[in-house]
Short mmCIF file of C-alpha atoms in Angstrom, two decimals:
data_model
loop_
_atom_site.label_atom_id
_atom_site.label_comp_id
_atom_site.label_asym_id
_atom_site.label_seq_id
_atom_site.Cartn_x
_atom_site.Cartn_y
_atom_site.Cartn_z
CA MET T 1 2.44 -12.28 -40.20
CA ASN T 2 -1.35 -12.42 -40.04
CA ALA T 3 -3.00 -9.16 -39.14
CA GLN T 4 -5.86 -9.86 -36.79
CA VAL T 5 -8.76 -7.48 -37.00
CA ALA T 6 -10.27 -7.22 -33.54
CA VAL T 7 -14.01 -6.74 -33.40
CA SER T 8 -14.95 -4.03 -30.89
CA PRO T 9 -17.06 -5.61 -28.16
CA THR T 10 -20.35 -3.84 -27.64
CA SER T 11 -20.19 -3.95 -23.89
CA LEU T 12 -17.53 -4.87 -21.37
CA ILE T 13 -19.88 -5.13 -18.36
CA ASP T 14 -18.99 -8.12 -16.13
CA GLN T 15 -15.86 -8.75 -18.18
CA ILE T 16 -12.32 -8.76 -16.90
CA VAL T 17 -10.57 -5.58 -18.04
CA VAL T 18 -6.93 -4.53 -17.88
CA PRO T 19 -5.63 -0.94 -17.56
CA GLY T 20 -6.16 0.98 -20.76
CA ASP T 21 -9.36 -0.74 -21.88
CA VAL T 22 -11.97 1.79 -22.92
CA VAL T 23 -15.14 0.62 -21.18
CA LEU T 24 -17.68 3.36 -21.84
CA ASP T 25 -18.24 5.70 -24.73
CA LEU T 26 -19.80 8.89 -23.43
CA SER T 27 -20.79 10.22 -26.83
CA ASN T 28 -23.60 7.63 -26.89
CA MET T 29 -24.91 8.58 -23.45
CA THR T 30 -25.45 12.31 -23.62
CA ASN T 31 -28.53 12.71 -21.43
CA GLN T 32 -27.55 10.46 -18.56
CA THR T 33 -25.81 11.13 -15.28
CA ILE T 34 -23.51 8.27 -14.43
CA LYS T 35 -21.45 7.65 -11.31
CA LEU T 36 -17.91 6.38 -11.75
CA GLY T 37 -16.53 4.27 -8.94
CA SER T 38 -13.03 3.02 -8.24
CA GLY T 39 -10.65 2.10 -11.02
CA LEU T 40 -12.15 4.26 -13.77
CA ARG T 41 -10.74 7.37 -15.39
CA GLN T 42 -12.25 9.86 -17.78
CA GLU T 43 -10.43 11.03 -20.91
CA SER T 44 -12.71 13.48 -22.73
CA ASP T 45 -15.40 11.22 -24.20
CA ALA T 46 -14.08 7.83 -23.19
CA ILE T 47 -14.00 6.15 -19.80
CA SER T 48 -11.05 3.81 -19.45
CA ALA T 49 -9.96 1.39 -16.74
CA MET T 50 -7.05 2.24 -14.45
CA ARG T 51 -6.91 -1.07 -12.61
CA ALA T 52 -7.32 -4.66 -13.70
CA GLY T 53 -10.45 -6.40 -12.48
CA LYS T 54 -14.08 -7.04 -13.29
CA PHE T 55 -15.98 -4.13 -14.80
CA SER T 56 -19.26 -3.99 -12.87
CA TYR T 57 -22.51 -2.10 -13.24
CA SER T 58 -25.33 -1.57 -10.81
CA LYS T 59 -28.63 0.09 -11.65
CA PRO T 60 -29.37 2.85 -12.18
CA ASN T 61 -26.08 4.45 -13.06
CA LYS T 62 -23.06 3.14 -11.14
CA TYR T 63 -19.98 1.73 -12.86
CA TRP T 64 -16.79 0.51 -11.22
CA VAL T 65 -13.91 -1.93 -11.59
CA GLU T 66 -13.95 -4.58 -8.89
CA SER T 67 -10.56 -5.86 -7.81
CA SER T 68 -8.93 -7.21 -4.69
CA HIS T 69 -5.62 -5.94 -3.36
CA LYS T 70 -3.52 -5.89 -0.22
CA ARG T 71 -3.77 -2.10 0.13
CA TYR T 72 -6.92 -0.08 0.70
CA ILE T 73 -8.23 3.02 -1.08
CA PRO T 74 -10.19 5.08 1.49
CA ARG T 75 -13.86 5.76 0.67
CA THR T 76 -16.33 7.74 2.77
CA GLU T 77 -18.75 5.79 4.96
CA ASP T 78 -16.51 2.71 4.95
CA HIS T 79 -16.00 0.92 8.26
CA VAL T 80 -12.34 0.20 8.83
CA LEU T 81 -10.02 -1.22 11.48
CA GLY T 82 -7.25 1.25 12.22
CA ILE T 83 -4.11 1.01 14.33
CA VAL T 84 -3.07 4.12 16.25
CA VAL T 85 0.39 5.32 15.28
CA ASP T 86 0.75 8.66 17.05
CA TYR T 87 -1.07 11.32 19.08
CA LYS T 88 -0.32 14.98 18.42
CA ALA T 89 -2.31 18.06 19.36
CA ASP T 90 -5.66 16.43 20.13
CA ASN T 91 -5.52 14.26 16.98
CA PHE T 92 -4.71 10.60 16.53
CA TRP T 93 -2.77 9.44 13.49
CA VAL T 94 -4.14 6.07 12.45
CA ASP T 95 -2.82 3.55 9.93
CA ILE T 96 -5.59 2.12 7.75
CA LYS T 97 -3.43 0.44 5.07
CA GLY T 98 -3.99 3.31 2.65
CA PRO T 99 -1.61 5.58 0.76
CA GLN T 100 -1.71 8.14 3.60
CA LEU T 101 -2.02 8.00 7.36
CA ALA T 102 -5.54 8.89 8.49
CA LEU T 103 -6.48 11.59 10.96
CA LEU T 104 -8.82 10.82 13.85
CA PRO T 105 -9.83 13.91 15.83
CA GLY T 106 -9.70 13.27 19.57
CA LEU T 107 -13.18 14.74 19.92
CA ALA T 108 -14.77 12.33 17.44
CA PHE T 109 -16.03 10.02 20.16
CA GLU T 110 -19.30 9.97 22.01
CA GLY T 111 -19.20 12.18 25.08
CA ALA T 112 -15.66 13.44 24.44
CA THR T 113 -14.81 16.96 25.54
CA ARG T 114 -11.57 18.89 25.45
CA ARG T 115 -10.74 17.59 28.89
CA SER T 116 -11.81 13.97 28.46
CA ILE T 117 -10.30 12.83 25.19
CA PRO T 118 -9.85 9.05 25.27
CA LYS T 119 -6.25 8.05 25.70
CA PHE T 120 -5.30 5.45 23.11
CA GLU T 121 -1.69 4.32 23.12
CA ALA T 122 0.22 3.51 19.96
CA CYS T 123 -0.79 0.13 18.48
CA THR T 124 -4.37 0.31 19.81
CA LEU T 125 -6.85 -1.32 17.43
CA LEU T 126 -9.94 0.80 16.73
CA TYR T 127 -13.10 0.19 14.70
CA LEU T 128 -13.81 3.45 12.90
CA ARG T 129 -15.80 5.10 10.14
CA VAL T 130 -14.22 7.05 7.28
CA VAL T 131 -15.72 10.53 7.19
CA LYS T 132 -13.80 12.49 4.58
CA THR T 133 -11.53 11.54 1.70
CA ASN T 134 -10.01 14.11 -0.62
CA ILE T 135 -7.21 13.63 -3.09
CA GLY T 136 -3.92 14.75 -1.62
CA MET T 137 -5.25 15.11 1.94
CA ASN T 138 -5.09 12.62 4.77
CA PRO T 139 -8.44 10.84 5.14
CA GLU T 140 -10.47 11.71 8.24
CA LEU T 141 -12.00 9.13 10.53
CA SER T 142 -14.53 9.17 13.33
CA GLY T 143 -15.37 6.97 16.30
CA THR T 144 -19.10 7.73 16.11
CA ASP T 145 -21.78 7.11 13.52
CA ALA T 146 -23.45 9.93 11.62
CA SER T 147 -25.73 10.86 14.51
CA GLY T 148 -22.92 11.16 17.07
CA LYS T 149 -23.53 7.91 18.94
CA ALA T 150 -20.72 5.44 19.51
CA SER T 151 -22.80 2.39 18.35
CA VAL T 152 -20.29 -0.25 17.19
CA PHE T 153 -17.21 1.96 16.93
CA GLY T 154 -14.32 2.30 19.33
CA PRO T 155 -11.40 0.25 20.67
CA LEU T 156 -11.35 -3.55 20.30
CA LYS T 157 -9.97 -5.33 23.33
CA ASP T 158 -8.41 -8.81 23.46
CA GLY T 159 -8.97 -11.04 20.48
CA PHE T 160 -6.74 -11.50 17.45
CA MET T 161 -6.37 -9.28 14.38
CA PHE T 162 -5.14 -10.55 11.03
CA GLU T 163 -4.82 -8.99 7.60
CA THR T 164 -6.61 -10.10 4.46
CA SER T 165 -7.14 -8.70 1.00
CA THR T 166 -9.88 -6.15 0.40
CA GLY T 167 -11.80 -8.65 -1.73
CA LEU T 168 -12.02 -11.13 1.14
CA SER T 169 -13.26 -8.39 3.53
CA ARG T 170 -16.00 -7.50 1.08
CA MET T 171 -17.02 -11.14 0.86
CA LEU T 172 -17.17 -11.43 4.67
CA LEU T 173 -19.40 -8.38 4.84
CA SER T 174 -21.73 -9.43 2.04
CA SER T 175 -25.38 -10.20 2.71
CA PRO T 176 -26.73 -12.88 2.85
CA THR T 177 -24.13 -14.07 5.34
CA CYS T 178 -21.00 -15.41 3.78
CA PRO T 179 -20.97 -19.27 3.80
CA VAL T 180 -17.77 -19.62 5.82
CA LEU T 181 -19.10 -17.45 8.67
CA GLU T 182 -22.45 -19.20 8.61
CA ALA T 183 -20.83 -22.62 8.83
CA LEU T 184 -18.52 -21.52 11.66
CA GLY T 185 -21.37 -19.82 13.51
CA LYS T 186 -23.32 -23.07 13.70
CA LYS T 187 -20.71 -24.77 15.88
CA LEU T 188 -18.65 -22.03 17.51
CA SER T 189 -19.54 -18.79 19.22
CA PHE T 190 -17.23 -15.88 18.48
CA GLU T 191 -17.17 -12.12 17.93
CA ILE T 192 -15.88 -10.71 14.66
CA ALA T 193 -15.19 -7.21 13.36
CA THR T 194 -14.33 -6.83 9.67
CA GLY T 195 -12.78 -3.69 8.24
CA LEU T 196 -13.17 -2.95 4.55
CA ASN T 197 -9.48 -2.09 4.55
CA GLY T 198 -8.45 -5.73 4.74
CA ARG T 199 -8.24 -6.24 8.51
CA VAL T 200 -10.32 -8.72 10.50
CA TRP T 201 -10.54 -9.03 14.31
CA VAL T 202 -11.84 -12.19 15.98
CA ASN T 203 -12.51 -12.82 19.65
CA ALA T 204 -13.87 -15.87 21.43
CA ALA T 205 -13.84 -17.41 24.90
CA ALA T 206 -11.26 -20.08 24.06
CA PRO T 207 -8.05 -19.37 22.09
CA ARG T 208 -8.59 -22.48 19.96
CA SER T 209 -11.89 -21.08 18.63
CA VAL T 210 -10.12 -17.88 17.67
CA ILE T 211 -7.46 -19.84 15.79
CA ILE T 212 -10.00 -22.05 14.00
CA VAL T 213 -12.07 -19.05 12.89
CA ALA T 214 -8.98 -17.13 11.72
CA ASN T 215 -7.60 -20.08 9.75
CA ALA T 216 -10.97 -20.85 8.18
CA ILE T 217 -11.38 -17.27 7.01
CA MET T 218 -7.86 -17.05 5.63
CA ASN T 219 -8.35 -20.26 3.66
CA SER T 220 -11.69 -19.27 2.20
CA GLU T 221 -10.55 -16.59 -0.20
CA THR T 222 -10.48 -18.59 -3.41
CA LEU T 223 -13.14 -21.15 -2.54
CA SER T 224 -16.72 -21.26 -3.80
CA ALA T 225 -19.66 -21.44 -1.37
CA THR T 226 -19.90 -25.23 -1.24
CA GLN T 227 -16.13 -25.60 -1.02
CA GLN T 228 -16.12 -23.20 1.92
CA ARG T 229 -18.72 -25.25 3.81
CA ILE T 230 -16.81 -28.46 3.15
CA MET T 231 -13.55 -26.87 4.31
CA VAL T 232 -15.14 -25.63 7.55
CA GLU T 233 -16.70 -29.01 8.27
CA LYS T 234 -13.37 -30.77 7.77
CA LEU T 235 -11.64 -28.27 10.05
CA LEU T 236 -14.24 -28.64 12.81
CA ALA T 237 -14.24 -32.43 12.50
CA LYS T 238 -10.47 -32.54 12.96
CA ILE T 239 -10.66 -30.41 16.10
CA SER T 240 -13.45 -32.20 17.83
CA ASP T 241 -11.57 -35.51 17.74
CA MET P 1 17.19 -16.08 -47.21
CA GLU P 2 15.97 -17.06 -43.75
CA ILE P 3 18.21 -16.87 -40.75
CA ASP P 4 18.78 -20.15 -38.90
CA ARG P 5 18.39 -19.65 -35.18
CA GLU P 6 20.02 -22.14 -32.87
CA ASP P 7 16.84 -23.14 -31.08
CA GLY P 8 14.91 -23.47 -34.35
CA ARG P 9 12.67 -20.43 -33.90
CA ARG P 10 11.54 -18.24 -36.75
CA PRO P 11 12.93 -14.69 -36.68
CA ASN P 12 9.66 -13.28 -35.33
CA GLN P 13 8.92 -16.01 -32.86
CA LEU P 14 9.10 -15.29 -29.13
CA ARG P 15 10.29 -17.72 -26.50
CA PRO P 16 7.69 -19.40 -24.26
CA LEU P 17 6.25 -16.85 -21.82
CA ALA P 18 5.24 -17.53 -18.25
CA CYS P 19 3.84 -15.11 -15.69
CA SER P 20 2.58 -15.54 -12.15
CA ARG P 21 1.27 -12.81 -9.89
CA ASN P 22 0.85 -12.50 -6.11
CA ILE P 23 3.68 -14.93 -5.43
CA LEU P 24 5.39 -13.11 -2.55
CA HIS P 25 3.74 -12.69 0.83
CA ARG P 26 5.01 -9.34 2.10
CA PRO P 27 4.98 -6.98 -0.90
CA HIS P 28 1.72 -5.36 -1.85
CA GLY P 29 2.09 -6.59 -5.41
CA SER P 30 4.46 -9.10 -6.93
CA ALA P 31 4.97 -10.93 -10.19
CA SER P 32 7.46 -13.19 -11.89
CA TRP P 33 7.91 -13.08 -15.64
CA SER P 34 9.96 -15.46 -17.70
CA GLN P 35 10.76 -15.52 -21.40
CA GLY P 36 12.46 -18.81 -22.13
CA ASP P 37 15.24 -19.07 -19.55
CA THR P 38 15.35 -15.39 -18.63
CA LYS P 39 13.42 -14.94 -15.40
CA VAL P 40 12.80 -11.79 -13.38
CA LEU P 41 10.94 -11.28 -10.11
CA ALA P 42 9.32 -7.91 -9.38
CA ALA P 43 7.87 -6.65 -6.09
CA VAL P 44 5.89 -3.47 -5.50
CA TYR P 45 5.46 -1.73 -2.15
CA GLY P 46 3.10 1.17 -1.86
CA PRO P 47 1.79 3.73 -2.21
CA LYS P 48 3.47 4.91 0.99
CA PRO P 49 3.13 8.43 2.37
CA GLY P 50 5.82 10.99 1.62
CA THR P 51 8.02 11.60 -1.42
CA ARG P 52 11.78 11.59 -1.80
CA LYS P 53 13.66 14.87 -1.76
CA ASN P 54 13.61 16.92 -4.98
CA GLU P 55 10.50 15.14 -6.21
CA ASN P 56 7.32 16.99 -7.05
CA PRO P 57 4.90 16.50 -4.12
CA GLU P 58 1.90 17.02 -6.37
CA LYS P 59 2.57 13.76 -8.14
CA ALA P 60 3.12 10.18 -7.10
CA CYS P 61 6.80 9.28 -6.99
CA PHE P 62 8.33 5.94 -8.03
CA GLU P 63 11.62 4.47 -6.99
CA VAL P 64 13.17 1.43 -8.60
CA ILE P 65 15.76 -0.87 -7.06
CA TRP P 66 17.45 -3.34 -9.36
CA LYS P 67 19.13 -6.35 -7.79
CA PRO P 68 21.40 -8.35 -10.10
CA LYS P 69 21.73 -12.09 -9.75
CA SER P 70 25.27 -11.79 -8.43
CA GLY P 71 27.91 -9.17 -7.99
CA GLN P 72 27.86 -5.62 -6.76
CA ILE P 73 25.47 -2.94 -7.92
CA GLY P 74 27.23 -0.86 -10.55
CA LYS P 75 26.55 1.59 -13.33
CA ALA P 76 24.64 -0.86 -15.51
CA GLU P 77 22.16 -1.50 -12.71
CA LYS P 78 21.73 2.24 -12.12
CA GLU P 79 21.01 2.69 -15.80
CA TYR P 80 18.38 -0.04 -15.76
CA GLU P 81 16.81 1.59 -12.69
CA MET P 82 16.59 4.94 -14.46
CA ILE P 83 15.07 3.45 -17.63
CA LEU P 84 12.53 1.48 -15.63
CA LYS P 85 11.62 4.50 -13.52
CA LYS P 86 10.98 6.66 -16.57
CA THR P 87 8.93 3.93 -18.25
CA ILE P 88 6.80 3.40 -15.13
CA GLN P 89 6.27 7.14 -14.70
CA SER P 90 4.88 7.39 -18.19
CA ILE P 91 2.42 4.51 -17.85
CA CYS P 92 1.07 5.28 -14.37
CA VAL P 93 -1.48 7.94 -13.52
CA LEU P 94 0.54 10.20 -11.26
CA THR P 95 -2.23 12.51 -10.04
CA VAL P 96 -4.37 9.94 -8.20
CA ASN P 97 -2.15 9.56 -5.14
CA PRO P 98 -0.08 12.73 -4.82
CA ASN P 99 2.72 12.92 -2.27
CA THR P 100 3.23 9.17 -2.10
CA THR P 101 6.12 6.90 -3.01
CA THR P 102 5.80 3.51 -4.63
CA SER P 103 8.86 1.25 -4.62
CA VAL P 104 9.47 -1.31 -7.32
CA ILE P 105 12.15 -3.89 -6.64
CA ILE P 106 13.46 -6.03 -9.48
CA GLN P 107 15.39 -9.21 -8.72
CA VAL P 108 17.10 -10.94 -11.61
CA VAL P 109 16.70 -14.69 -11.21
CA HIS P 110 18.37 -15.72 -14.45
CA ASP P 111 19.67 -13.75 -17.41
CA ASP P 112 19.52 -15.46 -20.78
CA GLY P 113 19.21 -12.47 -23.07
CA SER P 114 16.51 -9.80 -23.38
CA LEU P 115 16.79 -8.96 -19.67
CA LEU P 116 15.49 -5.39 -19.57
CA PRO P 117 12.29 -6.12 -21.53
CA CYS P 118 11.62 -9.10 -19.27
CA ALA P 119 12.07 -6.84 -16.23
CA ILE P 120 9.74 -4.19 -17.64
CA ASN P 121 7.06 -6.81 -18.27
CA ALA P 122 7.49 -8.20 -14.75
CA ALA P 123 7.31 -4.71 -13.20
CA CYS P 124 4.13 -3.96 -15.14
CA ALA P 125 2.51 -7.21 -13.98
CA ALA P 126 3.50 -6.46 -10.37
CA LEU P 127 2.03 -2.95 -10.57
CA VAL P 128 -1.24 -4.43 -11.84
CA ASP P 129 -1.19 -6.90 -8.94
CA ALA P 130 -0.71 -4.06 -6.44
CA GLY P 131 -3.56 -2.02 -7.91
CA ILE P 132 -1.46 1.03 -8.82
CA PRO P 133 -3.58 3.14 -11.22
CA MET P 134 -2.20 2.98 -14.75
CA LYS P 135 -3.12 4.55 -18.08
CA HIS P 136 -2.34 1.35 -19.96
CA LEU P 137 0.13 -1.53 -19.73
CA ALA P 138 3.61 -1.59 -21.19
CA VAL P 139 4.82 -4.53 -23.26
CA ALA P 140 8.52 -4.73 -23.91
CA ILE P 141 10.44 -6.60 -26.55
CA CYS P 142 14.03 -6.89 -27.71
CA CYS P 143 14.71 -6.67 -31.45
CA CYS P 144 18.14 -7.26 -32.81
CA LEU P 145 19.77 -6.77 -36.14
CA ALA P 146 21.91 -9.48 -37.66
CA ASP P 147 24.79 -8.88 -40.10
CA SER P 148 22.63 -9.66 -43.10
CA GLY P 149 20.11 -6.96 -42.19
CA TYR P 150 17.52 -9.36 -40.77
CA VAL P 151 15.55 -8.46 -37.68
CA VAL P 152 15.31 -11.12 -35.02
CA LEU P 153 13.00 -10.87 -31.99
CA ASP P 154 13.60 -11.97 -28.39
CA PRO P 155 17.20 -13.21 -28.67
CA ASN P 156 18.86 -15.37 -26.06
CA LYS P 157 22.26 -14.49 -24.66
CA LEU P 158 24.33 -16.17 -27.37
CA GLU P 159 22.32 -14.56 -30.14
CA GLU P 160 22.59 -11.17 -28.46
CA LYS P 161 26.39 -11.42 -28.44
CA LYS P 162 26.52 -12.25 -32.16
CA MET P 163 24.28 -9.43 -33.33
CA THR P 164 25.57 -6.13 -34.69
CA ALA P 165 22.97 -4.07 -32.85
CA PHE P 166 19.87 -4.50 -30.74
CA ALA P 167 17.06 -2.34 -29.45
CA TYR P 168 14.85 -2.71 -26.40
CA LEU P 169 11.44 -1.34 -27.31
CA VAL P 170 8.45 -0.72 -25.05
CA PHE P 171 4.98 -0.18 -26.50
CA PRO P 172 1.57 0.39 -24.92
CA ASN P 173 -0.56 -2.74 -24.88
CA THR P 174 -3.39 -3.46 -27.29
CA THR P 175 -6.61 -2.57 -25.52
CA LEU P 176 -10.22 -3.61 -25.80
CA SER P 177 -12.48 -0.74 -26.56
CA VAL P 178 -16.21 -0.17 -26.84
CA LEU P 179 -15.54 2.78 -29.09
CA PRO P 180 -16.23 2.19 -32.77
CA GLU P 181 -13.26 2.13 -35.15
CA VAL P 182 -11.52 5.47 -34.87
CA GLU P 183 -9.85 7.42 -37.61
CA GLY P 184 -6.19 8.17 -37.28
CA GLU P 185 -3.51 6.54 -35.16
CA PRO P 186 -4.79 4.28 -32.40
CA VAL P 187 -3.01 4.38 -29.06
CA GLU P 188 -1.04 1.20 -29.74
CA HIS P 189 0.98 3.04 -32.32
CA GLY P 190 2.79 5.03 -29.68
CA ILE P 191 6.16 4.01 -28.34
CA ILE P 192 7.12 4.44 -24.70
CA THR P 193 10.80 3.57 -24.45
CA SER P 194 13.59 2.71 -26.85
CA VAL P 195 17.12 1.75 -25.78
CA THR P 196 19.61 0.85 -28.48
CA HIS P 197 23.04 -0.75 -28.40
CA GLY P 198 25.41 -0.95 -31.32
CA VAL P 199 25.27 0.73 -34.70
CA MET P 200 22.26 0.49 -37.02
CA SER P 201 20.96 2.61 -39.88
CA VAL P 202 17.77 4.63 -39.53
CA ASP P 203 15.89 2.32 -41.93
CA ASP P 204 16.97 -0.73 -39.97
CA TYR P 205 15.81 0.94 -36.75
CA PHE P 206 12.35 1.57 -38.19
CA LEU P 207 12.25 -2.04 -39.39
CA CYS P 208 12.98 -3.15 -35.82
CA VAL P 209 10.22 -0.90 -34.47
CA GLU P 210 7.73 -2.31 -36.97
CA ASN P 211 8.57 -5.90 -36.12
CA GLY P 212 8.51 -5.16 -32.40
CA ARG P 213 5.12 -3.49 -32.63
CA ALA P 214 3.68 -6.48 -34.45
CA ALA P 215 4.74 -8.70 -31.56
CA THR P 216 2.98 -6.55 -28.96
CA ALA P 217 -0.37 -8.01 -29.94
CA SER P 218 0.68 -11.51 -28.86
CA LEU P 219 2.31 -10.24 -25.65
CA SER P 220 -0.82 -8.24 -24.75
CA ALA P 221 -3.04 -11.23 -25.49
CA PHE P 222 -0.86 -13.41 -23.27
CA PHE P 223 -1.06 -10.94 -20.40
CA ARG P 224 -4.82 -10.58 -20.71
CA LYS P 225 -5.38 -14.33 -20.83
CA ASN P 226 -3.09 -14.88 -17.86
CA PHE P 227 -4.99 -12.29 -15.86
CA GLN P 228 -8.38 -13.68 -16.83
CA GLN P 229 -7.40 -17.19 -15.77
CA THR P 230 -6.40 -16.09 -12.27
CA GLN P 231 -9.44 -13.85 -11.87
CA GLY P 232 -11.79 -16.51 -13.16
CA ALA P 233 -10.61 -18.85 -10.43
CA VAL P 234 -11.55 -16.39 -7.66
#
């Protein structure tokens, strides 16, 4: 049996890591403040990965493991699409594809008072903002932005909602505009709401536009930018015949 | 005196490994793992809110369901479920999602020896696919002892029947680290689970453990490469 001596890599930034890989050595970084994002765990002087994915770094001091899954880990200030499950004692219980049901206070809407809480039935789709996340507690949501105005939040009527992975939602929300949305936007007109929790809602005047947009987005997960544009063009060409 | 194995492998040689992740549509994480002809499918659902009765609500809870290829669920399946549950509990970080339950369902597709290690590897790959936080991965291997005192790794069903004793061993994976070489025992020298069948002497058992540990490097490298290939494509 040959014993292989592994050489310690000097840096794992932008590398794929698996759980257990030690990615940062804190004893070399004594005077810095660093922010640890998702997927990292501290064990005394070593930071190790808890999830498998790409270890990323953004200046000045943020580190995280980027990975795409079917479930969502709630983070504050994320915009998510939630589905109402229940209404008890002035609070809505909303499913956001996370480990716990989320709490949406009935008063967290613009112009809501004790007497005029909006009445959402079970299975209503809402576009919401995550306000509070603490370990062990249900995350809290709100239907207003930080200044109390409704802006883009609230119920989404008509249209079609489908589920995607969190990685695809992040790609759809990236700036500059994601290639698949740009290519679709040139020929079709539609409304889209993307939740970072892996839910996307599309609405358009004609049902066929909705279906084309939904299928194009679902197919674009593993494609590169040019492949996405080619795929959208082929799809649109087939339909316009 | 070398042992002659029927399929021509050396005593320390593993069967061809194959792993695919994200193969099932509904579960939140899924993987299939095959070692030679033994193939196991694992699916992970969760974390879901609420824990089972009698479980500590300050920690995440795991439940394992083992589905054999055919026949009713009996004591052997319950034993596999318990071993898998304990192994998973020791590799996952339980404090990140307290008061949640994660279900792991194992479906045996074909059993050609070394079934429990194959299932543990599949479950680990499925947990990675679902994004469940883990301290490190688990790599499992079956080591058996022949009459002549030789240790043979990854037996198939016929070889397993002929052996005097065998042990299923689960080790933590070999990890990449930016830390410089550390003094003392690195993490890989721990052992997570050990299940033995048959009679073997203490020295023979330690020989099995040593041989099994040496094979973890190739299993870990396989898992890492498999993961990098699928991620690289995205």
